[in-house]
Amino acid sequence: MVKIFIDPGHGGTDTGATGNGLQEKALTLQIATKIRDLLLREYNNVTIQMSRTGDQTVSLNQRTNAANSWNADFYLSIHINAGGGSGYEDYVYTNVGASTVSYQNIIHGEVMKAVDFADRGKKQANFHVLRESNMPAILTENGFIDSAADANKLKQSSFIENIAKGHVNGLVEAFNLSKKTPATKPVEPKPTVPDSDPKPRASSIVDYLKSIGVDSSFNHRKLLASQYGIKNYTGTAAQNTQLLNKVKKGHTPRPNAPVKGDMETNSIVDYLKSIGRDSSFSGRQKLAAQYGINAYTGTAAQNSLLLKKIRG
Ligand SMILES: [Zn+2]
């Protein structure tokens, strides 16, 4: 289990920097909370502690003591800059070890990829939280609160979300965190005979969709769920069973695909992708047979005919 200590800078009586109607302590808490939520929701094997989860006053010593006594693997401190400038920079302690340098390289790179901020570089400083933490630590300065341009970005929740995502992507890469797979039923033994026919008796929605050549990814099941009136699909076993029953009743493959898809493209592959269907040769071969195109070999003429038949 990777233990990440997230430290939203300032809080309580310490507002941090202010400017353009913004307070640093509120922004750091928003970013830190999003980082925590994304990590816990989407990744395995990670646990989080925060220096504060609300608008509390927490001293610098309290912050590093909490991380040290928890024995965190990594200390991430979130701040917003001020003092006349623009963009993103991050800090590690002076003369740190190779692992901290590589974490800084990774996190810096991912944040810069995720947000539209000027790159002020990777820096070193003798800050309390970097010096007194017993584990690799980084402090990120996410834009300048006193810059009108940066502040306008920081006022958008989508921008805050992207800052958080950049940090998350960095942590994921640095600590090799694996993504959670959406809840599905336990894997069933695979049929030993290759199946060319839909298996109406498949008892898992994933297996069923696969057997009829339909995209069985979480995102596509979610789309199907909404088309079949299953609200708030998160992939629970109950929802999967409900979806399986509805999809079977709805009788797939449906000649009139419920999804409109790309109406412009001349490519059957692109069109199938746009409606979340298997666009591989074998997927197209199955579809061709269903639509009465014999001896499908994937010629241009067969592909246009197939596109015409499916899209209409
Ligand atoms: Zn600060």
mmCIF file of C-alpha atoms and ligand atoms in Angstrom:
data_model
loop_
_atom_site.group_PDB
_atom_site.id
_atom_site.type_symbol
_atom_site.label_atom_id
_atom_site.label_comp_id
_atom_site.label_asym_id
_atom_site.label_seq_id
_atom_site.Cartn_x
_atom_site.Cartn_y
_atom_site.Cartn_z
ATOM 1 C CA MET A 1 0.000 0.000 0.000
ATOM 2 C CA VAL A 2 1.449 3.374 -1.029
ATOM 3 C CA LYS A 3 0.882 6.015 1.658
ATOM 4 C CA ILE A 4 0.565 9.511 0.260
ATOM 5 C CA PHE A 5 0.321 12.484 2.572
ATOM 6 C CA ILE A 6 -1.425 15.422 0.909
ATOM 7 C CA ASP A 7 -0.936 18.832 2.446
ATOM 8 C CA PRO A 8 -3.224 21.640 1.287
ATOM 9 C CA GLY A 9 -1.201 24.756 2.181
ATOM 10 C CA HIS A 10 -2.434 27.260 4.782
ATOM 11 C CA GLY A 11 -5.963 27.139 6.269
ATOM 12 C CA GLY A 12 -8.001 28.606 9.094
ATOM 13 C CA THR A 13 -6.604 31.933 10.280
ATOM 14 C CA ASP A 14 -3.821 31.645 7.676
ATOM 15 C CA THR A 15 -5.419 32.486 4.350
ATOM 16 C CA GLY A 16 -2.152 32.222 2.430
ATOM 17 C CA ALA A 17 -1.893 34.569 -0.512
ATOM 18 C CA THR A 18 -4.961 36.446 -1.694
ATOM 19 C CA GLY A 19 -5.788 38.242 -4.894
ATOM 20 C CA ASN A 20 -8.406 38.698 -7.575
ATOM 21 C CA GLY A 21 -11.104 37.657 -5.125
ATOM 22 C CA LEU A 22 -9.378 34.345 -4.368
ATOM 23 C CA GLN A 23 -7.828 32.885 -1.228
ATOM 24 C CA GLU A 24 -4.934 30.470 -1.469
ATOM 25 C CA LYS A 25 -6.196 28.313 1.435
ATOM 26 C CA ALA A 26 -9.464 27.571 -0.379
ATOM 27 C CA LEU A 27 -7.805 26.712 -3.698
ATOM 28 C CA THR A 28 -5.215 24.415 -2.107
ATOM 29 C CA LEU A 29 -7.976 22.531 -0.294
ATOM 30 C CA GLN A 30 -9.986 22.153 -3.514
ATOM 31 C CA ILE A 31 -7.005 20.792 -5.421
ATOM 32 C CA ALA A 32 -5.859 18.496 -2.605
ATOM 33 C CA THR A 33 -9.342 17.078 -2.081
ATOM 34 C CA LYS A 34 -9.714 16.354 -5.800
ATOM 35 C CA ILE A 35 -6.339 14.612 -5.870
ATOM 36 C CA ARG A 36 -7.381 12.442 -2.920
ATOM 37 C CA ASP A 37 -10.775 11.599 -4.410
ATOM 38 C CA LEU A 38 -9.374 10.715 -7.832
ATOM 39 C CA LEU A 39 -6.666 8.491 -6.380
ATOM 40 C CA LEU A 40 -9.011 6.642 -4.054
ATOM 41 C CA ARG A 41 -11.732 6.249 -6.647
ATOM 42 C CA GLU A 42 -9.634 5.144 -9.583
ATOM 43 C CA TYR A 43 -6.468 3.479 -8.296
ATOM 44 C CA ASN A 44 -5.534 0.403 -6.317
ATOM 45 C CA ASN A 45 -3.153 0.084 -3.469
ATOM 46 C CA VAL A 46 -3.022 3.710 -2.371
ATOM 47 C CA THR A 47 -3.995 5.294 0.913
ATOM 48 C CA ILE A 48 -4.181 8.993 1.727
ATOM 49 C CA GLN A 49 -3.861 11.160 4.762
ATOM 50 C CA MET A 50 -4.359 14.915 4.616
ATOM 51 C CA SER A 51 -2.948 17.659 6.812
ATOM 52 C CA ARG A 52 -6.439 19.168 6.859
ATOM 53 C CA THR A 53 -9.759 18.358 5.234
ATOM 54 C CA GLY A 54 -11.513 21.615 6.094
ATOM 55 C CA ASP A 55 -10.683 25.206 6.878
ATOM 56 C CA GLN A 56 -8.535 24.465 9.936
ATOM 57 C CA THR A 57 -5.441 26.246 11.181
ATOM 58 C CA VAL A 58 -2.578 23.720 11.123
ATOM 59 C CA SER A 59 1.014 24.658 11.951
ATOM 60 C CA LEU A 60 3.897 23.590 9.740
ATOM 61 C CA ASN A 61 5.195 21.356 12.552
ATOM 62 C CA GLN A 62 1.831 19.686 12.941
ATOM 63 C CA ARG A 63 1.847 18.945 9.217
ATOM 64 C CA THR A 64 5.248 17.305 9.036
ATOM 65 C CA ASN A 65 4.733 15.535 12.386
ATOM 66 C CA ALA A 66 1.531 13.992 11.065
ATOM 67 C CA ALA A 67 3.230 12.739 7.904
ATOM 68 C CA ASN A 68 6.238 11.434 9.837
ATOM 69 C CA SER A 69 4.264 9.592 12.485
ATOM 70 C CA TRP A 70 2.023 8.074 9.812
ATOM 71 C CA ASN A 71 5.188 6.979 8.026
ATOM 72 C CA ALA A 72 4.049 8.299 4.677
ATOM 73 C CA ASP A 73 5.830 7.228 1.504
ATOM 74 C CA PHE A 74 5.442 10.641 -0.074
ATOM 75 C CA TYR A 75 4.639 14.186 1.013
ATOM 76 C CA LEU A 76 2.756 16.388 -1.450
ATOM 77 C CA SER A 77 2.211 19.998 -0.487
ATOM 78 C CA ILE A 78 -0.121 22.110 -2.606
ATOM 79 C CA HIS A 79 0.251 25.897 -2.820
ATOM 80 C CA ILE A 80 -0.666 28.852 -4.980
ATOM 81 C CA ASN A 81 2.013 31.408 -5.747
ATOM 82 C CA ALA A 82 1.982 35.190 -5.437
ATOM 83 C CA GLY A 83 4.345 38.103 -5.847
ATOM 84 C CA GLY A 84 4.214 39.005 -9.500
ATOM 85 C CA GLY A 85 4.643 36.191 -11.952
ATOM 86 C CA SER A 86 2.647 33.631 -13.828
ATOM 87 C CA GLY A 87 2.655 29.866 -14.217
ATOM 88 C CA TYR A 88 3.595 26.673 -12.437
ATOM 89 C CA GLU A 89 6.718 25.637 -10.535
ATOM 90 C CA ASP A 90 7.577 23.013 -7.963
ATOM 91 C CA TYR A 91 10.144 22.578 -5.234
ATOM 92 C CA VAL A 92 12.065 19.786 -3.583
ATOM 93 C CA TYR A 93 14.535 20.180 -0.711
ATOM 94 C CA THR A 94 18.118 21.124 -1.558
ATOM 95 C CA ASN A 95 20.467 18.251 -2.391
ATOM 96 C CA VAL A 96 17.810 15.562 -2.212
ATOM 97 C CA GLY A 97 18.290 11.957 -3.275
ATOM 98 C CA ALA A 98 17.753 10.532 -6.722
ATOM 99 C CA SER A 99 14.281 9.213 -5.947
ATOM 100 C CA THR A 100 12.966 12.644 -4.959
ATOM 101 C CA VAL A 101 14.492 14.161 -8.094
ATOM 102 C CA SER A 102 12.813 11.562 -10.248
ATOM 103 C CA TYR A 103 9.448 12.117 -8.495
ATOM 104 C CA GLN A 104 9.822 15.831 -9.172
ATOM 105 C CA ASN A 105 10.646 15.200 -12.827
ATOM 106 C CA ILE A 106 7.611 12.969 -13.236
ATOM 107 C CA ILE A 107 5.113 15.134 -11.355
ATOM 108 C CA HIS A 108 6.362 18.316 -12.993
ATOM 109 C CA GLY A 109 6.004 16.753 -16.433
ATOM 110 C CA GLU A 110 2.499 15.468 -15.788
ATOM 111 C CA VAL A 111 1.208 18.735 -14.327
ATOM 112 C CA MET A 112 2.606 20.674 -17.269
ATOM 113 C CA LYS A 113 0.873 18.257 -19.639
ATOM 114 C CA ALA A 114 -2.451 18.626 -17.844
ATOM 115 C CA VAL A 115 -2.693 22.399 -17.501
ATOM 116 C CA ASP A 116 -2.222 25.477 -19.591
ATOM 117 C CA PHE A 117 0.304 27.230 -17.368
ATOM 118 C CA ALA A 118 3.678 28.748 -18.171
ATOM 119 C CA ASP A 119 6.487 26.419 -17.027
ATOM 120 C CA ARG A 120 8.622 28.154 -14.385
ATOM 121 C CA GLY A 121 10.735 25.100 -13.860
ATOM 122 C CA LYS A 122 11.778 22.527 -11.273
ATOM 123 C CA LYS A 123 13.336 24.190 -8.263
ATOM 124 C CA GLN A 124 14.872 23.521 -4.872
ATOM 125 C CA ALA A 125 14.234 25.352 -1.610
ATOM 126 C CA ASN A 126 14.758 25.080 2.111
ATOM 127 C CA PHE A 127 11.051 25.044 3.009
ATOM 128 C CA HIS A 128 9.913 23.594 6.338
ATOM 129 C CA VAL A 129 7.666 20.903 4.852
ATOM 130 C CA LEU A 130 10.435 19.748 2.509
ATOM 131 C CA ARG A 131 13.144 19.828 5.174
ATOM 132 C CA GLU A 132 11.275 18.333 8.116
ATOM 133 C CA SER A 133 9.438 15.552 6.328
ATOM 134 C CA ASN A 134 11.198 12.183 6.624
ATOM 135 C CA MET A 135 10.082 11.002 3.202
ATOM 136 C CA PRO A 136 10.489 12.299 -0.362
ATOM 137 C CA ALA A 137 8.533 15.539 -0.565
ATOM 138 C CA ILE A 138 7.464 18.047 -3.178
ATOM 139 C CA LEU A 139 5.744 21.412 -2.928
ATOM 140 C CA THR A 140 3.863 22.601 -5.996
ATOM 141 C CA GLU A 141 2.987 26.252 -6.709
ATOM 142 C CA ASN A 142 -0.020 26.201 -8.979
ATOM 143 C CA GLY A 143 -0.236 29.587 -10.632
ATOM 144 C CA PHE A 144 -0.129 33.123 -9.245
ATOM 145 C CA ILE A 145 -3.159 34.329 -7.347
ATOM 146 C CA ASP A 146 -2.184 37.958 -8.015
ATOM 147 C CA SER A 147 -1.980 37.433 -11.769
ATOM 148 C CA ALA A 148 -5.329 38.203 -13.406
ATOM 149 C CA ALA A 149 -4.687 35.616 -16.115
ATOM 150 C CA ASP A 150 -3.753 32.830 -13.679
ATOM 151 C CA ALA A 151 -6.580 33.784 -11.301
ATOM 152 C CA ASN A 152 -9.121 33.540 -14.123
ATOM 153 C CA LYS A 153 -7.946 30.005 -14.765
ATOM 154 C CA LEU A 154 -8.041 29.127 -11.066
ATOM 155 C CA LYS A 155 -11.651 30.298 -10.909
ATOM 156 C CA GLN A 156 -12.741 27.510 -13.274
ATOM 157 C CA SER A 157 -13.546 24.190 -11.663
ATOM 158 C CA SER A 158 -12.435 22.365 -14.813
ATOM 159 C CA PHE A 159 -9.012 23.971 -14.473
ATOM 160 C CA ILE A 160 -8.768 22.943 -10.804
ATOM 161 C CA GLU A 161 -9.750 19.447 -11.888
ATOM 162 C CA ASN A 162 -6.968 19.421 -14.478
ATOM 163 C CA ILE A 163 -4.393 20.554 -11.931
ATOM 164 C CA ALA A 164 -5.506 17.682 -9.719
ATOM 165 C CA LYS A 165 -5.388 15.226 -12.620
ATOM 166 C CA GLY A 166 -1.861 16.296 -13.494
ATOM 167 C CA HIS A 167 -0.732 15.606 -9.914
ATOM 168 C CA VAL A 168 -2.592 12.297 -9.907
ATOM 169 C CA ASN A 169 -1.018 11.214 -13.194
ATOM 170 C CA GLY A 170 2.391 12.046 -11.778
ATOM 171 C CA LEU A 171 1.792 10.084 -8.568
ATOM 172 C CA VAL A 172 0.405 7.155 -10.549
ATOM 173 C CA GLU A 173 3.512 7.037 -12.690
ATOM 174 C CA ALA A 174 5.926 7.672 -9.822
ATOM 175 C CA PHE A 175 4.431 4.939 -7.643
ATOM 176 C CA ASN A 176 3.308 2.642 -10.406
ATOM 177 C CA LEU A 177 -0.309 2.618 -9.235
ATOM 178 C CA SER A 178 -2.646 0.367 -11.159
ATOM 179 C CA LYS A 179 -6.059 1.498 -12.274
ATOM 180 C CA LYS A 180 -9.096 -0.089 -10.655
ATOM 181 C CA THR A 181 -11.077 -2.233 -13.045
ATOM 182 C CA PRO A 182 -14.802 -1.500 -13.067
ATOM 183 C CA ALA A 183 -16.782 -3.957 -10.964
ATOM 184 C CA THR A 184 -17.657 -6.969 -13.050
ATOM 185 C CA LYS A 185 -18.685 -10.495 -12.249
ATOM 186 C CA PRO A 186 -15.950 -13.015 -11.580
ATOM 187 C CA VAL A 187 -14.361 -14.254 -14.771
ATOM 188 C CA GLU A 188 -16.178 -17.253 -16.142
ATOM 189 C CA PRO A 189 -14.377 -20.144 -17.743
ATOM 190 C CA LYS A 190 -14.014 -19.392 -21.431
ATOM 191 C CA PRO A 191 -15.850 -21.632 -23.845
ATOM 192 C CA THR A 192 -13.388 -24.040 -25.392
ATOM 193 C CA VAL A 193 -15.056 -24.006 -28.799
ATOM 194 C CA PRO A 194 -14.688 -20.830 -30.788
ATOM 195 C CA ASP A 195 -18.132 -19.292 -30.995
ATOM 196 C CA SER A 196 -19.425 -17.635 -34.087
ATOM 197 C CA ASP A 197 -22.964 -17.351 -32.810
ATOM 198 C CA PRO A 198 -24.292 -15.085 -30.122
ATOM 199 C CA LYS A 199 -24.479 -16.976 -26.868
ATOM 200 C CA PRO A 200 -27.827 -15.951 -25.506
ATOM 201 C CA ARG A 201 -27.168 -17.928 -22.355
ATOM 202 C CA ALA A 202 -24.008 -16.058 -21.327
ATOM 203 C CA SER A 203 -24.552 -14.959 -17.753
ATOM 204 C CA SER A 204 -22.106 -12.057 -17.670
ATOM 205 C CA ILE A 205 -22.823 -8.852 -19.575
ATOM 206 C CA VAL A 206 -19.158 -8.601 -20.547
ATOM 207 C CA ASP A 207 -19.089 -12.123 -21.968
ATOM 208 C CA TYR A 208 -22.414 -11.612 -23.665
ATOM 209 C CA LEU A 209 -21.329 -8.387 -25.360
ATOM 210 C CA LYS A 210 -18.066 -10.003 -26.420
ATOM 211 C CA SER A 211 -19.938 -12.961 -27.876
ATOM 212 C CA ILE A 212 -21.942 -10.650 -30.114
ATOM 213 C CA GLY A 213 -18.937 -8.517 -31.057
ATOM 214 C CA VAL A 214 -19.989 -5.425 -29.105
ATOM 215 C CA ASP A 215 -17.586 -3.277 -27.112
ATOM 216 C CA SER A 216 -17.752 -4.553 -23.529
ATOM 217 C CA SER A 217 -15.689 -1.799 -21.923
ATOM 218 C CA PHE A 218 -17.043 -0.007 -18.887
ATOM 219 C CA ASN A 219 -17.682 3.172 -20.875
ATOM 220 C CA HIS A 220 -19.696 1.417 -23.508
ATOM 221 C CA ARG A 221 -21.697 -0.539 -20.934
ATOM 222 C CA LYS A 222 -22.431 2.772 -19.272
ATOM 223 C CA LEU A 223 -23.703 4.139 -22.572
ATOM 224 C CA LEU A 224 -25.844 1.045 -23.103
ATOM 225 C CA ALA A 225 -27.134 1.298 -19.551
ATOM 226 C CA SER A 226 -28.351 4.838 -20.163
ATOM 227 C CA GLN A 227 -29.976 3.752 -23.434
ATOM 228 C CA TYR A 228 -31.767 0.976 -21.603
ATOM 229 C CA GLY A 229 -32.898 3.303 -18.837
ATOM 230 C CA ILE A 230 -30.523 2.133 -16.103
ATOM 231 C CA LYS A 231 -29.624 5.269 -14.212
ATOM 232 C CA ASN A 232 -26.283 6.025 -12.526
ATOM 233 C CA TYR A 233 -24.547 2.962 -13.893
ATOM 234 C CA THR A 234 -21.404 2.223 -11.902
ATOM 235 C CA GLY A 235 -21.006 -1.409 -12.896
ATOM 236 C CA THR A 236 -22.419 -3.113 -9.804
ATOM 237 C CA ALA A 237 -23.309 -6.788 -10.108
ATOM 238 C CA ALA A 238 -27.012 -5.935 -9.860
ATOM 239 C CA GLN A 239 -26.777 -3.316 -12.623
ATOM 240 C CA ASN A 240 -24.813 -5.698 -14.821
ATOM 241 C CA THR A 241 -27.469 -8.382 -14.460
ATOM 242 C CA GLN A 242 -30.207 -5.860 -15.195
ATOM 243 C CA LEU A 243 -28.299 -4.633 -18.239
ATOM 244 C CA LEU A 244 -27.710 -8.178 -19.464
ATOM 245 C CA ASN A 245 -31.417 -8.965 -19.288
ATOM 246 C CA LYS A 246 -32.383 -5.751 -21.049
ATOM 247 C CA VAL A 247 -29.770 -6.095 -23.776
ATOM 248 C CA LYS A 248 -30.831 -9.686 -24.428
ATOM 249 C CA LYS A 249 -34.502 -8.692 -24.585
ATOM 250 C CA GLY A 250 -33.622 -5.744 -26.773
ATOM 251 C CA HIS A 251 -32.120 -8.408 -29.016
ATOM 252 C CA THR A 252 -28.694 -7.399 -30.137
ATOM 253 C CA PRO A 253 -27.280 -6.916 -32.627
ATOM 254 C CA ARG A 254 -29.956 -4.435 -33.455
ATOM 255 C CA PRO A 255 -30.221 -3.622 -37.159
ATOM 256 C CA ASN A 256 -31.098 -0.089 -36.146
ATOM 257 C CA ALA A 257 -28.214 0.689 -33.898
ATOM 258 C CA PRO A 258 -29.425 2.760 -30.950
ATOM 259 C CA VAL A 259 -26.438 5.036 -31.348
ATOM 260 C CA LYS A 260 -26.267 7.472 -34.256
ATOM 261 C CA GLY A 261 -22.514 7.463 -34.588
ATOM 262 C CA ASP A 262 -20.397 9.207 -37.180
ATOM 263 C CA MET A 263 -22.744 10.022 -40.075
ATOM 264 C CA GLU A 264 -20.001 11.615 -42.176
ATOM 265 C CA THR A 265 -17.269 9.042 -42.436
ATOM 266 C CA ASN A 266 -16.824 6.800 -45.472
ATOM 267 C CA SER A 267 -14.967 4.224 -43.422
ATOM 268 C CA ILE A 268 -16.816 1.300 -41.860
ATOM 269 C CA VAL A 269 -14.023 0.983 -39.294
ATOM 270 C CA ASP A 270 -14.400 4.590 -38.176
ATOM 271 C CA TYR A 271 -18.163 4.283 -38.119
ATOM 272 C CA LEU A 272 -18.097 1.126 -35.987
ATOM 273 C CA LYS A 273 -15.673 2.793 -33.607
ATOM 274 C CA SER A 274 -17.979 5.795 -33.333
ATOM 275 C CA ILE A 275 -20.812 3.553 -32.150
ATOM 276 C CA GLY A 276 -18.595 1.529 -29.850
ATOM 277 C CA ARG A 277 -18.690 -1.652 -31.940
ATOM 278 C CA ASP A 278 -15.898 -4.070 -32.642
ATOM 279 C CA SER A 279 -14.258 -2.795 -35.847
ATOM 280 C CA SER A 280 -11.700 -5.581 -36.202
ATOM 281 C CA PHE A 281 -11.760 -7.749 -39.295
ATOM 282 C CA SER A 282 -13.428 -10.611 -37.467
ATOM 283 C CA GLY A 283 -16.009 -8.221 -35.980
ATOM 284 C CA ARG A 284 -16.791 -6.888 -39.450
ATOM 285 C CA GLN A 285 -16.922 -10.410 -40.795
ATOM 286 C CA LYS A 286 -19.581 -11.315 -38.235
ATOM 287 C CA LEU A 287 -21.577 -8.198 -39.052
ATOM 288 C CA ALA A 288 -21.280 -8.855 -42.778
ATOM 289 C CA ALA A 289 -22.729 -12.333 -42.289
ATOM 290 C CA GLN A 290 -25.571 -10.907 -40.217
ATOM 291 C CA TYR A 291 -26.323 -8.383 -42.927
ATOM 292 C CA GLY A 292 -26.260 -10.970 -45.677
ATOM 293 C CA ILE A 293 -22.923 -10.091 -47.239
ATOM 294 C CA ASN A 294 -21.432 -13.438 -48.202
ATOM 295 C CA ALA A 295 -17.779 -14.333 -48.308
ATOM 296 C CA TYR A 296 -16.672 -11.101 -46.659
ATOM 297 C CA THR A 297 -12.970 -10.530 -47.230
ATOM 298 C CA GLY A 298 -12.866 -6.836 -46.432
ATOM 299 C CA THR A 299 -12.767 -5.417 -49.958
ATOM 300 C CA ALA A 300 -13.508 -1.737 -50.395
ATOM 301 C CA ALA A 301 -16.812 -2.583 -52.107
ATOM 302 C CA GLN A 302 -17.870 -4.909 -49.289
ATOM 303 C CA ASN A 303 -16.899 -2.324 -46.715
ATOM 304 C CA SER A 304 -18.998 0.403 -48.344
ATOM 305 C CA LEU A 305 -21.925 -1.996 -48.679
ATOM 306 C CA LEU A 306 -21.620 -2.968 -45.026
ATOM 307 C CA LEU A 307 -21.466 0.678 -43.986
ATOM 308 C CA LYS A 308 -24.572 1.422 -46.040
ATOM 309 C CA LYS A 309 -26.469 -1.484 -44.535
ATOM 310 C CA ILE A 310 -25.559 -0.681 -40.966
ATOM 311 C CA ARG A 311 -25.810 3.064 -41.006
ATOM 312 C CA GLY A 312 -28.592 3.212 -43.592
HETATM 313 ZN ZN ZN B 1 1.417 29.002 0.095
#
